[in-house]
Amino acid sequence: MPSLHNLPAPAKVNLFLHVTGRRPDGYHLLQSVFMLIDWQDTLHIETRSDGQLRRHDLNVRLPDDDLCLQAARLLQTESHTSQGCDIRIHKEVPWGAGLGGGSSDAATVLLALNQLWGLNWSRAHLETLAVKLGADVPFFVRGRNAWVEGIGESITPIALPPDVMNTPLALLKPPVAIPTVAIFGNELLKRDTKHAIVEDFLAAPKCFGRNDLQAPAEHYSSQISQTLGIMKNRFGNSRMTGSGSAVFSWVEPESTQPAIQSFQPADLGLTDSAWVGRLCCGLVQHPLLDWLPV
């Protein structure tokens, strides 16, 4: 059967994340810049003629009906195809980190099955399905770093400055995973941050704004405050991404020390295997961007 192997599903970080209001239906209005990074999951997908959809976890046990299967089922239903697939996932991006790993996996499934099932739908067509799967999925289908607004549906590509793209990021995730509902229901969440403009962000992209979800996350778990403190002490800056729990720091060059080549929790004296860390770089675009026309 036709198959595609070694398909990348890159993660993202929120360089800032502001909550600017709330709609009558309860959804929060956001502003953020999403940057793709080279921390990624790897998927292998093979078609089936019997219409069944199956997922095989190669290293980490995932929920029974995760976003990958939901994406495949939605595409199967909308396209009326009789084909199915086997999805094999090697999971590297940690769950519950605010890095969009599950959403990115779902986007890669949509992109791959669009080819394997011979649908040849446009990227814009796939985006209409991605919106139904979650706020972050359309961003990964779109495939470019972006200024994101609304509830995640307003996505405007943004060219990040070379200084941003050329500066590595150290990421550290503590053992805790934070339910998104616990953040948006917290009384500490600031919901009226003033609207930002792109020009102000581009004038100081590494230190612009803040993550409005960070204070509620710190209230939920002291491990967030601990992680922020550890990273700030080591790199001079730290910020949580998404709704947490991962924290990132810009790794600026140090005149008295060689540039770091890797980053692991053990480098900071964290020996518990539940801590996860990595040195990452930003991506100009999704590795599968050129697969489809707009």
PDB file of N, CA and C in Angstrom, residues 144-202:
ATOM      1  N   ARG A 144       3.753  28.585   8.374  1.00  0.00           N
ATOM      2  CA  ARG A 144       4.697  29.703   8.493  1.00  0.00           C
ATOM      3  C   ARG A 144       4.582  30.343   9.868  1.00  0.00           C
ATOM      4  N   ASN A 145       5.689  30.915  10.351  1.00  0.00           N
ATOM      5  CA  ASN A 145       5.634  31.684  11.576  1.00  0.00           C
ATOM      6  C   ASN A 145       4.581  32.775  11.416  1.00  0.00           C
ATOM      7  N   ALA A 146       3.863  33.073  12.494  1.00  0.00           N
ATOM      8  CA  ALA A 146       2.678  33.894  12.293  1.00  0.00           C
ATOM      9  C   ALA A 146       2.339  34.759  13.496  1.00  0.00           C
ATOM     10  N   TRP A 147       1.706  35.882  13.181  1.00  0.00           N
ATOM     11  CA  TRP A 147       1.014  36.725  14.153  1.00  0.00           C
ATOM     12  C   TRP A 147      -0.404  36.178  14.235  1.00  0.00           C
ATOM     13  N   VAL A 148      -0.807  35.737  15.427  1.00  0.00           N
ATOM     14  CA  VAL A 148      -2.072  35.029  15.597  1.00  0.00           C
ATOM     15  C   VAL A 148      -2.989  35.837  16.508  1.00  0.00           C
ATOM     16  N   GLU A 149      -4.262  35.954  16.107  1.00  0.00           N
ATOM     17  CA  GLU A 149      -5.227  36.728  16.883  1.00  0.00           C
ATOM     18  C   GLU A 149      -6.559  36.002  16.962  1.00  0.00           C
ATOM     19  N   GLY A 150      -7.510  36.639  17.668  1.00  0.00           N
ATOM     20  CA  GLY A 150      -8.831  36.048  17.838  1.00  0.00           C
ATOM     21  C   GLY A 150      -8.758  34.852  18.767  1.00  0.00           C
ATOM     22  N   ILE A 151      -9.411  33.769  18.377  1.00  0.00           N
ATOM     23  CA  ILE A 151      -9.322  32.529  19.154  1.00  0.00           C
ATOM     24  C   ILE A 151      -8.345  31.564  18.487  1.00  0.00           C
ATOM     25  N   GLY A 152      -7.496  32.133  17.622  1.00  0.00           N
ATOM     26  CA  GLY A 152      -6.497  31.345  16.912  1.00  0.00           C
ATOM     27  C   GLY A 152      -6.785  31.211  15.441  1.00  0.00           C
ATOM     28  N   GLU A 153      -7.932  31.775  15.004  1.00  0.00           N
ATOM     29  CA  GLU A 153      -8.331  31.605  13.610  1.00  0.00           C
ATOM     30  C   GLU A 153      -7.750  32.664  12.681  1.00  0.00           C
ATOM     31  N   SER A 154      -7.281  33.785  13.246  1.00  0.00           N
ATOM     32  CA  SER A 154      -6.697  34.854  12.431  1.00  0.00           C
ATOM     33  C   SER A 154      -5.187  34.684  12.413  1.00  0.00           C
ATOM     34  N   ILE A 155      -4.652  34.224  11.281  1.00  0.00           N
ATOM     35  CA  ILE A 155      -3.240  33.840  11.166  1.00  0.00           C
ATOM     36  C   ILE A 155      -2.601  34.656  10.055  1.00  0.00           C
ATOM     37  N   THR A 156      -1.652  35.506  10.429  1.00  0.00           N
ATOM     38  CA  THR A 156      -0.967  36.346   9.453  1.00  0.00           C
ATOM     39  C   THR A 156       0.517  35.995   9.441  1.00  0.00           C
ATOM     40  N   PRO A 157       1.052  35.512   8.323  1.00  0.00           N
ATOM     41  CA  PRO A 157       2.486  35.172   8.283  1.00  0.00           C
ATOM     42  C   PRO A 157       3.349  36.364   8.678  1.00  0.00           C
ATOM     43  N   ILE A 158       4.428  36.081   9.394  1.00  0.00           N
ATOM     44  CA  ILE A 158       5.334  37.133   9.826  1.00  0.00           C
ATOM     45  C   ILE A 158       6.772  36.665   9.600  1.00  0.00           C
ATOM     46  N   ALA A 159       7.596  37.527   9.032  1.00  0.00           N
ATOM     47  CA  ALA A 159       9.015  37.227   8.831  1.00  0.00           C
ATOM     48  C   ALA A 159       9.763  37.678  10.083  1.00  0.00           C
ATOM     49  N   LEU A 160      10.254  36.734  10.840  1.00  0.00           N
ATOM     50  CA  LEU A 160      10.976  37.068  12.064  1.00  0.00           C
ATOM     51  C   LEU A 160      12.389  37.525  11.729  1.00  0.00           C
ATOM     52  N   PRO A 161      12.918  38.515  12.468  1.00  0.00           N
ATOM     53  CA  PRO A 161      14.242  39.065  12.176  1.00  0.00           C
ATOM     54  C   PRO A 161      15.345  38.006  12.280  1.00  0.00           C
ATOM     55  N   PRO A 162      16.432  38.179  11.544  1.00  0.00           N
ATOM     56  CA  PRO A 162      17.540  37.211  11.600  1.00  0.00           C
ATOM     57  C   PRO A 162      18.064  36.979  13.009  1.00  0.00           C
ATOM     58  N   ASP A 163      18.076  38.027  13.840  1.00  0.00           N
ATOM     59  CA  ASP A 163      18.575  37.867  15.202  1.00  0.00           C
ATOM     60  C   ASP A 163      17.740  36.858  15.986  1.00  0.00           C
ATOM     61  N   VAL A 164      16.439  36.835  15.722  1.00  0.00           N
ATOM     62  CA  VAL A 164      15.562  35.867  16.379  1.00  0.00           C
ATOM     63  C   VAL A 164      15.830  34.468  15.839  1.00  0.00           C
ATOM     64  N   MET A 165      15.907  34.347  14.529  1.00  0.00           N
ATOM     65  CA  MET A 165      16.078  33.031  13.917  1.00  0.00           C
ATOM     66  C   MET A 165      17.455  32.443  14.209  1.00  0.00           C
ATOM     67  N   ASN A 166      18.440  33.297  14.453  1.00  0.00           N
ATOM     68  CA  ASN A 166      19.811  32.819  14.644  1.00  0.00           C
ATOM     69  C   ASN A 166      20.186  32.619  16.110  1.00  0.00           C
ATOM     70  N   THR A 167      19.283  32.930  17.031  1.00  0.00           N
ATOM     71  CA  THR A 167      19.569  32.753  18.452  1.00  0.00           C
ATOM     72  C   THR A 167      18.912  31.470  18.946  1.00  0.00           C
ATOM     73  N   PRO A 168      19.680  30.525  19.481  1.00  0.00           N
ATOM     74  CA  PRO A 168      19.078  29.278  19.974  1.00  0.00           C
ATOM     75  C   PRO A 168      18.163  29.535  21.163  1.00  0.00           C
ATOM     76  N   LEU A 169      17.266  28.590  21.380  1.00  0.00           N
ATOM     77  CA  LEU A 169      16.369  28.597  22.530  1.00  0.00           C
ATOM     78  C   LEU A 169      16.636  27.353  23.363  1.00  0.00           C
ATOM     79  N   ALA A 170      16.750  27.539  24.664  1.00  0.00           N
ATOM     80  CA  ALA A 170      16.772  26.404  25.581  1.00  0.00           C
ATOM     81  C   ALA A 170      15.355  26.237  26.127  1.00  0.00           C
ATOM     82  N   LEU A 171      14.837  25.018  26.085  1.00  0.00           N
ATOM     83  CA  LEU A 171      13.506  24.736  26.605  1.00  0.00           C
ATOM     84  C   LEU A 171      13.601  23.724  27.725  1.00  0.00           C
ATOM     85  N   LEU A 172      12.816  23.957  28.774  1.00  0.00           N
ATOM     86  CA  LEU A 172      12.811  23.062  29.929  1.00  0.00           C
ATOM     87  C   LEU A 172      11.369  22.854  30.365  1.00  0.00           C
ATOM     88  N   LYS A 173      10.946  21.590  30.417  1.00  0.00           N
ATOM     89  CA  LYS A 173       9.609  21.251  30.896  1.00  0.00           C
ATOM     90  C   LYS A 173       9.701  20.511  32.221  1.00  0.00           C
ATOM     91  N   PRO A 174       9.043  21.041  33.251  1.00  0.00           N
ATOM     92  CA  PRO A 174       9.020  20.339  34.540  1.00  0.00           C
ATOM     93  C   PRO A 174       8.093  19.137  34.480  1.00  0.00           C
ATOM     94  N   PRO A 175       8.070  18.317  35.514  1.00  0.00           N
ATOM     95  CA  PRO A 175       7.217  17.122  35.494  1.00  0.00           C
ATOM     96  C   PRO A 175       5.730  17.424  35.369  1.00  0.00           C
ATOM     97  N   VAL A 176       5.274  18.558  35.876  1.00  0.00           N
ATOM     98  CA  VAL A 176       3.840  18.850  35.877  1.00  0.00           C
ATOM     99  C   VAL A 176       3.331  19.146  34.467  1.00  0.00           C
ATOM    100  N   ALA A 177       2.120  18.703  34.182  1.00  0.00           N
ATOM    101  CA  ALA A 177       1.385  19.064  32.968  1.00  0.00           C
ATOM    102  C   ALA A 177       0.151  19.830  33.409  1.00  0.00           C
ATOM    103  N   ILE A 178      -0.146  20.953  32.765  1.00  0.00           N
ATOM    104  CA  ILE A 178      -1.205  21.838  33.239  1.00  0.00           C
ATOM    105  C   ILE A 178      -2.423  21.745  32.337  1.00  0.00           C
ATOM    106  N   PRO A 179      -3.587  21.392  32.883  1.00  0.00           N
ATOM    107  CA  PRO A 179      -4.818  21.407  32.071  1.00  0.00           C
ATOM    108  C   PRO A 179      -5.148  22.840  31.640  1.00  0.00           C
ATOM    109  N   THR A 180      -5.421  23.025  30.367  1.00  0.00           N
ATOM    110  CA  THR A 180      -5.712  24.364  29.861  1.00  0.00           C
ATOM    111  C   THR A 180      -6.885  24.996  30.597  1.00  0.00           C
ATOM    112  N   VAL A 181      -7.889  24.182  30.945  1.00  0.00           N
ATOM    113  CA  VAL A 181      -9.071  24.711  31.630  1.00  0.00           C
ATOM    114  C   VAL A 181      -8.706  25.322  32.981  1.00  0.00           C
ATOM    115  N   ALA A 182      -7.651  24.800  33.610  1.00  0.00           N
ATOM    116  CA  ALA A 182      -7.240  25.340  34.902  1.00  0.00           C
ATOM    117  C   ALA A 182      -6.648  26.734  34.768  1.00  0.00           C
ATOM    118  N   ILE A 183      -6.086  27.037  33.607  1.00  0.00           N
ATOM    119  CA  ILE A 183      -5.496  28.352  33.361  1.00  0.00           C
ATOM    120  C   ILE A 183      -6.576  29.381  33.057  1.00  0.00           C
ATOM    121  N   PHE A 184      -7.449  29.058  32.096  1.00  0.00           N
ATOM    122  CA  PHE A 184      -8.436  30.034  31.651  1.00  0.00           C
ATOM    123  C   PHE A 184      -9.561  30.242  32.656  1.00  0.00           C
ATOM    124  N   GLY A 185      -9.673  29.345  33.621  1.00  0.00           N
ATOM    125  CA  GLY A 185     -10.674  29.532  34.666  1.00  0.00           C
ATOM    126  C   GLY A 185     -10.121  30.173  35.922  1.00  0.00           C
ATOM    127  N   ASN A 186      -8.830  30.520  35.913  1.00  0.00           N
ATOM    128  CA  ASN A 186      -8.186  31.059  37.106  1.00  0.00           C
ATOM    129  C   ASN A 186      -8.470  32.550  37.252  1.00  0.00           C
ATOM    130  N   GLU A 187      -8.763  32.983  38.464  1.00  0.00           N
ATOM    131  CA  GLU A 187      -9.090  34.391  38.712  1.00  0.00           C
ATOM    132  C   GLU A 187      -7.894  35.311  38.516  1.00  0.00           C
ATOM    133  N   LEU A 188      -6.694  34.775  38.486  1.00  0.00           N
ATOM    134  CA  LEU A 188      -5.502  35.600  38.277  1.00  0.00           C
ATOM    135  C   LEU A 188      -5.263  35.933  36.803  1.00  0.00           C
ATOM    136  N   LEU A 189      -6.016  35.305  35.915  1.00  0.00           N
ATOM    137  CA  LEU A 189      -5.799  35.541  34.490  1.00  0.00           C
ATOM    138  C   LEU A 189      -6.203  36.958  34.111  1.00  0.00           C
ATOM    139  N   LYS A 190      -5.259  37.706  33.554  1.00  0.00           N
ATOM    140  CA  LYS A 190      -5.530  39.053  33.058  1.00  0.00           C
ATOM    141  C   LYS A 190      -6.188  38.934  31.692  1.00  0.00           C
ATOM    142  N   ARG A 191      -7.359  39.551  31.533  1.00  0.00           N
ATOM    143  CA  ARG A 191      -8.148  39.380  30.308  1.00  0.00           C
ATOM    144  C   ARG A 191      -8.339  40.679  29.534  1.00  0.00           C
ATOM    145  N   ASP A 192      -7.587  41.715  29.864  1.00  0.00           N
ATOM    146  CA  ASP A 192      -7.809  43.007  29.215  1.00  0.00           C
ATOM    147  C   ASP A 192      -6.504  43.671  28.773  1.00  0.00           C
ATOM    148  N   THR A 193      -5.538  42.865  28.357  1.00  0.00           N
ATOM    149  CA  THR A 193      -4.282  43.435  27.887  1.00  0.00           C
ATOM    150  C   THR A 193      -4.521  44.263  26.622  1.00  0.00           C
ATOM    151  N   LYS A 194      -3.888  45.398  26.568  1.00  0.00           N
ATOM    152  CA  LYS A 194      -4.055  46.306  25.434  1.00  0.00           C
ATOM    153  C   LYS A 194      -3.585  45.638  24.145  1.00  0.00           C
ATOM    154  N   HIS A 195      -4.314  45.907  23.048  1.00  0.00           N
ATOM    155  CA  HIS A 195      -3.938  45.334  21.758  1.00  0.00           C
ATOM    156  C   HIS A 195      -2.547  45.806  21.337  1.00  0.00           C
ATOM    157  N   ALA A 196      -1.745  44.860  20.856  1.00  0.00           N
ATOM    158  CA  ALA A 196      -0.399  45.160  20.369  1.00  0.00           C
ATOM    159  C   ALA A 196      -0.417  45.311  18.855  1.00  0.00           C
ATOM    160  N   ILE A 197       0.639  45.899  18.338  1.00  0.00           N
ATOM    161  CA  ILE A 197       0.795  46.005  16.891  1.00  0.00           C
ATOM    162  C   ILE A 197       2.107  45.347  16.494  1.00  0.00           C
ATOM    163  N   VAL A 198       2.152  44.871  15.258  1.00  0.00           N
ATOM    164  CA  VAL A 198       3.293  44.117  14.771  1.00  0.00           C
ATOM    165  C   VAL A 198       4.577  44.926  14.851  1.00  0.00           C
ATOM    166  N   GLU A 199       4.505  46.205  14.513  1.00  0.00           N
ATOM    167  CA  GLU A 199       5.710  47.045  14.491  1.00  0.00           C
ATOM    168  C   GLU A 199       6.370  47.114  15.856  1.00  0.00           C
ATOM    169  N   ASP A 200       5.571  47.199  16.919  1.00  0.00           N
ATOM    170  CA  ASP A 200       6.142  47.248  18.270  1.00  0.00           C
ATOM    171  C   ASP A 200       6.817  45.931  18.621  1.00  0.00           C
ATOM    172  N   PHE A 201       6.197  44.823  18.228  1.00  0.00           N
ATOM    173  CA  PHE A 201       6.822  43.521  18.469  1.00  0.00           C
ATOM    174  C   PHE A 201       8.153  43.410  17.744  1.00  0.00           C
ATOM    175  N   LEU A 202       8.187  43.790  16.468  1.00  0.00           N
ATOM    176  CA  LEU A 202       9.401  43.637  15.666  1.00  0.00           C
ATOM    177  C   LEU A 202      10.525  44.537  16.150  1.00  0.00           C
TER     178      LEU A 202
END
